CSV table of C-alpha atoms in Angstrom, one decimal:
chain,number,residue,atom,x,y,z
A,519,MET,CA,52.5,-10.8,21.2
A,520,GLY,CA,49.6,-11.0,23.3
A,521,ARG,CA,48.2,-7.6,21.7
A,522,GLN,CA,48.6,-8.7,18.5
A,523,PHE,CA,47.0,-12.0,19.1
A,524,PHE,CA,44.0,-9.8,20.5
A,525,TYR,CA,44.0,-7.4,17.3
A,526,CYS,CA,43.9,-10.3,15.0
A,527,LEU,CA,41.2,-11.9,16.9
A,528,VAL,CA,39.1,-8.7,16.8
A,529,LEU,CA,39.6,-8.4,13.1
A,530,ALA,CA,38.8,-12.2,12.3
A,531,THR,CA,35.5,-11.5,14.6
A,532,PHE,CA,34.5,-8.3,12.1
A,533,LEU,CA,35.2,-10.2,9.0
A,534,PHE,CA,33.6,-13.4,10.1
A,535,ALA,CA,30.2,-11.0,11.0
A,536,THR,CA,31.0,-9.1,8.0
A,537,GLU,CA,30.7,-12.2,5.8
A,538,GLY,CA,27.8,-13.3,7.5
A,539,ARG,CA,25.9,-10.6,6.5
A,540,ALA,CA,26.6,-10.5,3.4
A,541,GLN,CA,25.6,-14.0,2.8
A,542,GLN,CA,22.5,-12.8,4.0
A,543,LEU,CA,21.4,-11.2,0.8
A,544,PRO,CA,20.3,-13.5,-1.4
A,545,LYS,CA,20.8,-12.8,-5.1
A,546,SER,CA,17.5,-11.5,-6.1
A,547,VAL,CA,14.2,-10.7,-4.1
A,548,ALA,CA,10.2,-10.6,-5.8
A,549,ILE,CA,8.4,-7.6,-5.3
A,550,GLY,CA,4.5,-8.8,-5.2
A,551,SER,CA,1.7,-6.3,-6.6
A,552,ASN,CA,-1.4,-6.2,-8.7
A,553,PRO,CA,-1.9,-6.9,-12.0
A,554,PRO,CA,-0.4,-5.4,-15.1
A,555,GLY,CA,-1.6,-2.5,-16.1
A,556,SER,CA,-2.2,-1.5,-12.6
A,557,LEU,CA,-0.8,1.4,-10.3
A,558,PHE,CA,0.7,-0.7,-7.7
A,559,TYR,CA,2.2,-3.0,-10.8
A,560,ALA,CA,3.7,0.1,-12.0
A,561,LEU,CA,5.2,1.4,-8.4
A,562,ALA,CA,6.5,-2.4,-8.0
A,563,SER,CA,8.2,-2.1,-10.9
A,564,GLY,CA,10.2,1.4,-10.7
A,565,LEU,CA,11.1,0.1,-7.1
A,566,ALA,CA,12.5,-2.8,-8.4
A,567,LYS,CA,14.5,-1.3,-10.9
A,568,VAL,CA,16.2,1.0,-8.2
A,569,VAL,CA,16.7,-1.8,-6.2
A,570,SER,CA,18.0,-4.0,-8.8
A,571,GLU,CA,20.3,-0.7,-9.6
A,572,ALA,CA,21.4,0.4,-6.2
A,573,SER,CA,22.0,-2.7,-4.3
A,574,PRO,CA,23.7,-6.5,-4.5
A,575,MET,CA,20.2,-7.8,-5.3
A,576,GLN,CA,18.1,-8.1,-8.3
A,577,ALA,CA,14.4,-7.2,-7.9
A,578,GLN,CA,12.0,-8.8,-10.0
A,579,VAL,CA,8.1,-8.0,-9.8
A,580,GLN,CA,5.7,-10.7,-9.6
A,581,PRO,CA,2.2,-9.7,-10.0
A,582,TYR,CA,-1.0,-11.7,-8.4
A,583,ALA,CA,-4.6,-11.0,-8.9
A,584,GLY,CA,-4.5,-8.7,-5.6
A,585,THR,CA,-3.1,-8.6,-2.0
A,586,SER,CA,-4.9,-11.7,-0.8
A,587,THR,CA,-3.3,-13.9,-3.1
A,588,PHE,CA,0.3,-12.9,-2.3
A,589,VAL,CA,0.3,-12.1,1.4
A,590,PRO,CA,0.1,-15.8,2.5
A,591,LEU,CA,3.8,-15.9,0.7
A,592,PHE,CA,5.5,-14.0,3.5
A,593,ASP,CA,5.0,-17.0,5.7
A,594,SER,CA,6.1,-19.8,3.8
A,595,GLY,CA,8.9,-17.6,2.5
A,596,GLU,CA,8.0,-17.6,-1.5
A,597,LEU,CA,8.0,-14.0,-1.5
A,598,GLU,CA,10.1,-11.1,-0.1
A,599,LEU,CA,8.2,-8.3,-0.7
A,600,GLY,CA,4.8,-6.4,-2.0
A,601,VAL,CA,3.5,-3.6,-2.7
A,602,VAL,CA,0.2,-3.0,-1.1
A,603,ASN,CA,-2.2,-0.6,0.5
A,604,ALA,CA,-2.7,0.2,4.5
A,605,VAL,CA,-6.2,-0.8,4.6
A,606,ASP,CA,-5.4,-4.2,3.3
A,607,MET,CA,-2.6,-4.5,5.6
A,608,GLY,CA,-4.4,-3.2,8.7
A,609,MET,CA,-7.0,-6.5,7.9
A,610,VAL,CA,-4.3,-8.7,7.1
A,611,TYR,CA,-2.3,-8.1,10.1
A,612,GLN,CA,-5.1,-8.2,12.8
A,613,GLY,CA,-7.3,-10.7,11.2
A,614,GLN,CA,-10.9,-11.1,12.4
A,615,LYS,CA,-10.3,-8.6,15.2
A,616,LEU,CA,-11.1,-6.0,12.4
A,617,LYS,CA,-13.6,-6.0,10.2
A,618,VAL,CA,-15.2,-3.5,7.4
A,619,GLY,CA,-18.7,-3.8,6.3
A,620,GLY,CA,-19.2,-6.7,8.7
A,621,ARG,CA,-16.5,-8.5,7.1
A,622,ASN,CA,-12.9,-9.6,6.6
A,623,PRO,CA,-12.1,-12.2,4.0
A,624,PHE,CA,-8.1,-11.3,4.1
A,625,PRO,CA,-5.8,-14.1,5.3
A,626,HIS,CA,-4.3,-13.6,8.7
A,627,VAL,CA,-0.6,-12.8,8.3
A,628,PRO,CA,0.4,-11.7,11.9
A,629,SER,CA,4.0,-11.8,10.5
A,630,SER,CA,3.3,-8.7,8.0
A,631,ARG,CA,5.9,-5.9,8.6
A,632,LEU,CA,6.1,-2.7,7.3
A,633,LEU,CA,9.2,-1.2,5.3
A,634,MET,CA,8.5,2.4,4.2
A,635,ARG,CA,4.9,4.0,3.6
A,636,GLY,CA,4.8,5.6,-0.1
A,637,SER,CA,2.6,7.6,-1.8
A,638,PRO,CA,-0.8,8.2,-0.7
A,639,LEU,CA,-3.6,6.5,-3.5
A,640,ARG,CA,-6.5,8.3,-4.8
A,641,SER,CA,-9.5,7.4,-6.6
A,642,SER,CA,-13.2,7.6,-7.0
A,643,LEU,CA,-15.9,5.9,-9.0
A,644,ILE,CA,-15.8,5.9,-12.8
A,645,VAL,CA,-18.2,6.6,-15.7
A,646,LYS,CA,-18.5,7.1,-19.4
A,647,LYS,CA,-18.0,10.6,-19.9
A,648,ASP,CA,-21.6,11.2,-21.6
A,649,SER,CA,-22.9,9.3,-18.7
A,650,PRO,CA,-25.9,11.0,-16.6
A,651,ILE,CA,-24.3,9.9,-13.6
A,652,LYS,CA,-22.6,13.5,-12.0
A,653,THR,CA,-22.1,12.6,-8.3
A,654,ILE,CA,-22.1,10.3,-5.8
A,655,GLY,CA,-25.9,10.1,-5.0
A,656,ASP,CA,-26.6,9.5,-8.6
A,657,VAL,CA,-25.1,6.3,-8.1
A,658,LYS,CA,-28.1,5.2,-6.8
A,659,GLY,CA,-29.9,2.0,-8.3
A,660,ARG,CA,-27.3,1.9,-11.2
A,661,ARG,CA,-25.3,-1.2,-12.4
A,662,VAL,CA,-22.3,-0.9,-10.0
A,663,THR,CA,-19.1,-3.5,-10.2
A,664,GLY,CA,-18.9,-5.3,-6.6
A,665,GLU,CA,-17.6,-8.6,-5.3
A,666,TYR,CA,-14.0,-8.7,-6.2
A,667,PRO,CA,-13.3,-11.9,-5.1
A,668,ALA,CA,-9.8,-12.2,-6.2
A,669,GLN,CA,-8.7,-8.6,-5.2
A,670,LEU,CA,-10.8,-7.9,-2.1
A,671,ALA,CA,-9.1,-4.2,-1.7
A,672,VAL,CA,-11.2,-3.2,-4.5
A,673,TRP,CA,-14.8,-4.2,-2.6
A,674,TYR,CA,-13.8,-1.8,-0.3
A,675,ASN,CA,-13.2,1.2,-2.3
A,676,VAL,CA,-16.5,0.4,-3.7
A,677,PHE,CA,-18.3,-0.3,-0.8
A,678,GLY,CA,-16.3,3.3,0.8
A,679,SER,CA,-17.6,5.4,-1.7
A,680,LEU,CA,-20.9,4.1,-1.5
A,681,SER,CA,-20.9,4.9,2.3
A,682,ASN,CA,-19.2,8.4,1.6
A,683,GLY,CA,-22.9,9.1,0.0
A,684,GLY,CA,-25.1,7.3,2.5
A,685,LEU,CA,-25.6,4.4,-0.1
A,686,THR,CA,-25.2,0.7,0.7
A,687,TRP,CA,-25.0,-2.2,-1.5
A,688,ASN,CA,-28.5,-2.5,-1.3
A,689,ASP,CA,-28.9,0.9,-3.2
A,690,VAL,CA,-27.2,-0.4,-6.6
A,691,LYS,CA,-27.4,-3.2,-9.3
A,692,VAL,CA,-24.3,-5.1,-8.2
A,693,VAL,CA,-22.2,-6.6,-11.6
A,694,PRO,CA,-20.0,-9.2,-10.2
A,695,VAL,CA,-16.3,-8.9,-11.6
A,696,PRO,CA,-13.2,-10.9,-10.2
A,697,ALA,CA,-10.8,-8.0,-10.1
A,698,VAL,CA,-10.3,-4.1,-10.6
A,699,ASN,CA,-9.3,-4.6,-14.1
A,700,GLU,CA,-12.3,-6.6,-15.1
A,701,GLY,CA,-14.2,-4.3,-13.7
A,702,VAL,CA,-13.2,-1.3,-16.4
A,703,ASP,CA,-13.8,-4.1,-18.5
A,704,ALA,CA,-17.2,-4.2,-17.6
A,705,LEU,CA,-17.7,-0.5,-17.9
A,706,ILE,CA,-16.0,-0.5,-21.2
A,707,GLN,CA,-18.3,-3.4,-22.7
A,708,GLY,CA,-21.7,-1.5,-21.3
A,709,ARG,CA,-22.3,-4.1,-18.7
A,710,ALA,CA,-21.7,-1.9,-15.8
A,711,ASP,CA,-22.4,1.9,-15.5
A,712,VAL,CA,-20.0,2.5,-12.4
A,713,THR,CA,-16.4,1.1,-11.6
A,714,THR,CA,-13.4,2.3,-10.1
A,715,HIS,CA,-9.9,2.4,-10.8
A,716,ALA,CA,-6.7,4.4,-9.4
A,717,ILE,CA,-6.1,7.5,-11.0
A,718,GLY,CA,-3.3,7.7,-13.6
A,719,SER,CA,-3.6,3.9,-13.7
A,720,ALA,CA,-2.7,2.5,-17.3
A,721,LYS,CA,-6.2,0.5,-17.5
A,722,VAL,CA,-7.9,3.6,-17.1
A,723,LYS,CA,-5.8,5.3,-20.0
A,724,GLU,CA,-6.8,2.4,-22.1
A,725,ALA,CA,-10.4,2.7,-21.1
A,726,ASP,CA,-10.7,6.7,-21.8
A,727,ALA,CA,-8.9,5.9,-25.1
A,728,ALA,CA,-12.0,3.2,-25.8
A,729,ILE,CA,-15.0,5.1,-24.5
A,730,GLY,CA,-14.1,7.9,-23.2
A,731,ILE,CA,-14.2,8.0,-19.1
A,732,ARG,CA,-14.2,10.5,-16.3
A,733,TYR,CA,-14.4,10.4,-12.4
A,734,ILE,CA,-16.9,11.3,-10.5
A,735,PRO,CA,-16.6,13.5,-7.2
A,736,LEU,CA,-17.3,12.4,-3.8
A,737,ASP,CA,-18.8,14.0,-1.0
A,738,CYS,CA,-15.8,16.2,0.5
A,739,SER,CA,-18.0,17.5,3.0
A,740,LYS,CA,-17.2,17.1,6.8
A,741,GLN,CA,-20.2,14.2,6.9
A,742,GLY,CA,-19.2,12.9,3.9
A,743,GLU,CA,-15.5,12.2,5.2
A,744,ALA,CA,-17.0,11.0,8.4
A,745,ARG,CA,-18.9,8.3,6.9
A,746,ILE,CA,-15.9,7.2,4.7
A,747,LYS,CA,-13.6,7.0,7.8
A,748,LYS,CA,-16.3,5.2,9.7
A,749,ALA,CA,-17.0,2.4,7.1
A,750,VAL,CA,-13.4,2.2,5.8
A,751,PRO,CA,-10.8,2.8,8.7
A,752,GLY,CA,-7.4,4.3,7.2
A,753,TYR,CA,-9.4,6.0,4.5
A,754,TYR,CA,-9.3,10.0,4.4
A,755,LEU,CA,-10.8,12.5,1.6
A,756,SER,CA,-8.3,14.5,-0.9
A,757,VAL,CA,-9.3,16.9,-3.8
A,758,VAL,CA,-7.5,16.3,-7.0
A,759,LYS,CA,-7.3,19.2,-9.7
A,760,ALA,CA,-8.9,19.3,-13.2
A,761,GLY,CA,-6.9,18.0,-15.8
A,762,SER,CA,-4.1,16.6,-13.4
A,763,SER,CA,-4.9,13.2,-14.8
A,764,THR,CA,-7.1,11.0,-17.2
A,765,GLY,CA,-10.4,11.1,-16.4
A,766,ILE,CA,-10.3,13.9,-14.1
A,767,VAL,CA,-12.5,16.9,-16.0
A,768,GLU,CA,-13.0,18.6,-12.9
A,769,ASP,CA,-11.6,19.0,-9.2
A,770,THR,CA,-12.5,15.5,-7.8
A,771,CYS,CA,-12.9,14.8,-4.5
A,772,ALA,CA,-11.3,11.3,-4.1
A,773,TYR,CA,-10.9,8.5,-1.8
A,774,THR,CA,-7.4,8.1,-0.6
A,775,TYR,CA,-5.2,5.8,1.3
A,776,ASP,CA,-1.7,4.9,1.9
A,777,ILE,CA,0.7,2.7,-0.2
A,778,TYR,CA,3.2,0.3,1.4
A,779,LEU,CA,6.1,-1.4,0.9
A,780,VAL,CA,5.9,-4.5,3.4
A,781,GLY,CA,8.1,-7.4,4.0
A,782,HIS,CA,7.6,-10.2,7.0
A,783,LYS,CA,9.3,-10.2,10.2
A,784,ALA,CA,11.6,-13.0,9.4
A,785,LEU,CA,13.0,-11.1,6.6
A,786,PRO,CA,16.7,-10.7,7.1
A,787,ASP,CA,17.8,-7.2,8.3
A,788,ALA,CA,20.4,-6.8,5.6
A,789,VAL,CA,17.9,-7.3,3.3
A,790,VAL,CA,15.3,-4.9,4.6
A,791,ARG,CA,18.4,-2.3,4.9
A,792,ASN,CA,19.6,-2.9,1.2
A,793,VAL,CA,16.4,-2.5,-0.1
A,794,LEU,CA,15.7,0.8,2.0
A,795,GLN,CA,19.1,2.2,1.1
A,796,ALA,CA,18.8,1.7,-2.5
A,797,ILE,CA,15.5,3.7,-2.8
A,798,TRP,CA,16.5,6.4,-0.1
A,799,VAL,CA,19.2,7.3,-2.1
A,800,ASN,CA,17.3,7.4,-5.4
A,801,VAL,CA,14.0,8.5,-4.3
A,802,GLU,CA,14.1,11.6,-6.4
A,803,LYS,CA,14.5,9.6,-9.3
A,804,LEU,CA,11.5,7.7,-8.7
A,805,PRO,CA,8.7,9.9,-10.5
A,806,GLN,CA,10.4,9.5,-13.7
A,807,PHE,CA,9.3,5.5,-13.7
A,808,HIS,CA,5.6,6.8,-12.9
A,809,PRO,CA,3.8,10.3,-12.0
A,810,GLY,CA,2.3,7.9,-8.6
A,811,PHE,CA,5.9,8.3,-7.3
A,812,ALA,CA,5.4,12.4,-6.8
A,813,GLU,CA,4.6,11.5,-3.5
A,814,TRP,CA,6.4,8.9,-2.9
A,815,THR,CA,9.4,11.1,-0.2
A,816,LYS,CA,11.7,10.6,2.3
A,817,ALA,CA,9.4,13.2,4.6
A,818,ARG,CA,6.5,10.2,4.4
A,819,ALA,CA,8.5,7.1,5.1
A,820,VAL,CA,7.6,7.0,8.7
A,821,ASP,CA,4.3,8.0,9.9
A,822,PRO,CA,2.5,7.5,13.5
A,823,GLU,CA,-0.9,6.2,11.8
A,824,VAL,CA,0.2,3.1,10.0
A,825,THR,CA,-1.5,0.3,10.4
A,826,ILE,CA,0.9,-2.6,10.9
A,827,PRO,CA,4.3,-2.3,12.7
A,828,TYR,CA,7.3,-1.5,11.3
A,829,HIS,CA,10.1,-4.3,10.5
A,830,PRO,CA,13.2,-3.6,13.3
A,831,ALA,CA,15.6,-3.0,10.8
A,832,ALA,CA,13.8,-0.8,9.0
A,833,ILE,CA,13.0,1.3,12.4
A,834,ARG,CA,16.6,1.3,12.7
A,835,TYR,CA,17.4,2.6,9.2
A,836,PHE,CA,15.2,5.6,9.9
A,837,LYS,CA,16.7,6.4,13.2
A,838,ASP,CA,20.0,6.3,11.2
A,839,SER,CA,18.8,8.5,8.9
A,840,GLY,CA,17.5,11.3,11.3
A,841,VAL,CA,13.8,10.4,10.8
A,842,TRP,CA,12.5,8.3,13.4
A,843,SER,CA,12.0,10.1,16.8
A,844,GLU,CA,11.6,7.8,19.4
A,845,LYS,CA,9.7,10.2,22.0
A,846,TRP,CA,7.4,11.2,18.8
A,847,MET,CA,6.5,7.5,18.1
A,848,LYS,CA,5.9,6.7,21.6
A,849,ARG,CA,3.4,9.6,22.5
A,850,ARG,CA,1.5,8.6,19.4
A,851,LYS,CA,1.2,5.2,20.5
A,852,ILE,CA,2.8,3.7,17.5
A,853,ILE,CA,3.8,-0.3,17.1
A,854,GLY,CA,7.2,-0.7,16.2
A,855,HIS,CA,8.3,-3.5,18.7
A,856,GLU,CA,7.9,-7.1,19.1
A,857,SER,CA,6.8,-6.3,22.9
A,858,VAL,CA,3.8,-4.5,21.6
A,859,ASN,CA,2.1,-6.7,18.7
A,860,ASP,CA,-0.3,-7.8,20.4
A,861,SER,CA,-1.8,-4.2,21.1
A,862,ILE,CA,-4.2,-3.5,18.7
A,863,GLU,CA,-5.7,-0.2,19.9
A,864,ARG,CA,-1.8,1.3,19.1
A,865,LEU,CA,-2.7,0.5,15.4
A,866,GLY,CA,-4.8,4.1,14.7
A,867,VAL,CA,-7.1,1.8,13.7
A,868,THR,CA,-10.4,0.6,15.1
A,869,SER,CA,-13.0,-1.8,14.4
């Protein structure tokens, strides 16, 4: 009788715990992104589709002007997830401890947590196809889109590109625009000579159809890479092959940084695990939704040089999946535990 009672008690405890975990799953989750037409919106849409189809939750994309407008919603609980870039999130997480170009206008959201590192984002400056601007040095004295108050990441994109060529904002004529799509509109309308946008985005295809555009190569020398890395921690350079995407008319040296799927530390473990599981088992299907998913792989999910901490539930998931090496991560001084969240030196990003 005593043994039967014990077994019943164990079963009841298990069922209660299981029920509790199930109750943590909301019916839906929202994924914040940049506006429609942007690469991040396309990626968020693909992730939302696999999460909706392969988990008990329905995922919807919620577009915003940019990272700065939606990351504060993590703290308020109005938003569960977001597709963002590594540089933005390093500045969001660290606050005024990290400045680029002497500034960090991002809201400080130290509760931000990484779920998964995704594809690298590659881009460069864009000009009209018949423009005499051929190199980053030719940009000097030209009308260049800038300010970007609604989408601060793009300010850093252009700032980093200029820095790669040894230029500053004082070397160009700044054309103020609120966000990245409006920057491309300024180029189409003839109000700007130079702008930027993610390679492969719908907006770039729209611009190419309207006026014909091309990306100009940055300086891929060791000196050029040193300049851009110093200007914007988290950036690096890579080469995009000619003809691989709209506007890439020659092998093009591009600024490159990583795309993240992020949440916040209060996001229930069950939500994190279900989201990751849905993506993990369907990761090979992602490229059908957008070419930007070509490098969104299991091999890239965990990296010791990320700019914000991983969510504890993500760490457990990656350990269970065999891709997290505690010894390796500790040796590379990765943040991933609450006890070291205040150690910015361990982020792999410097001010």
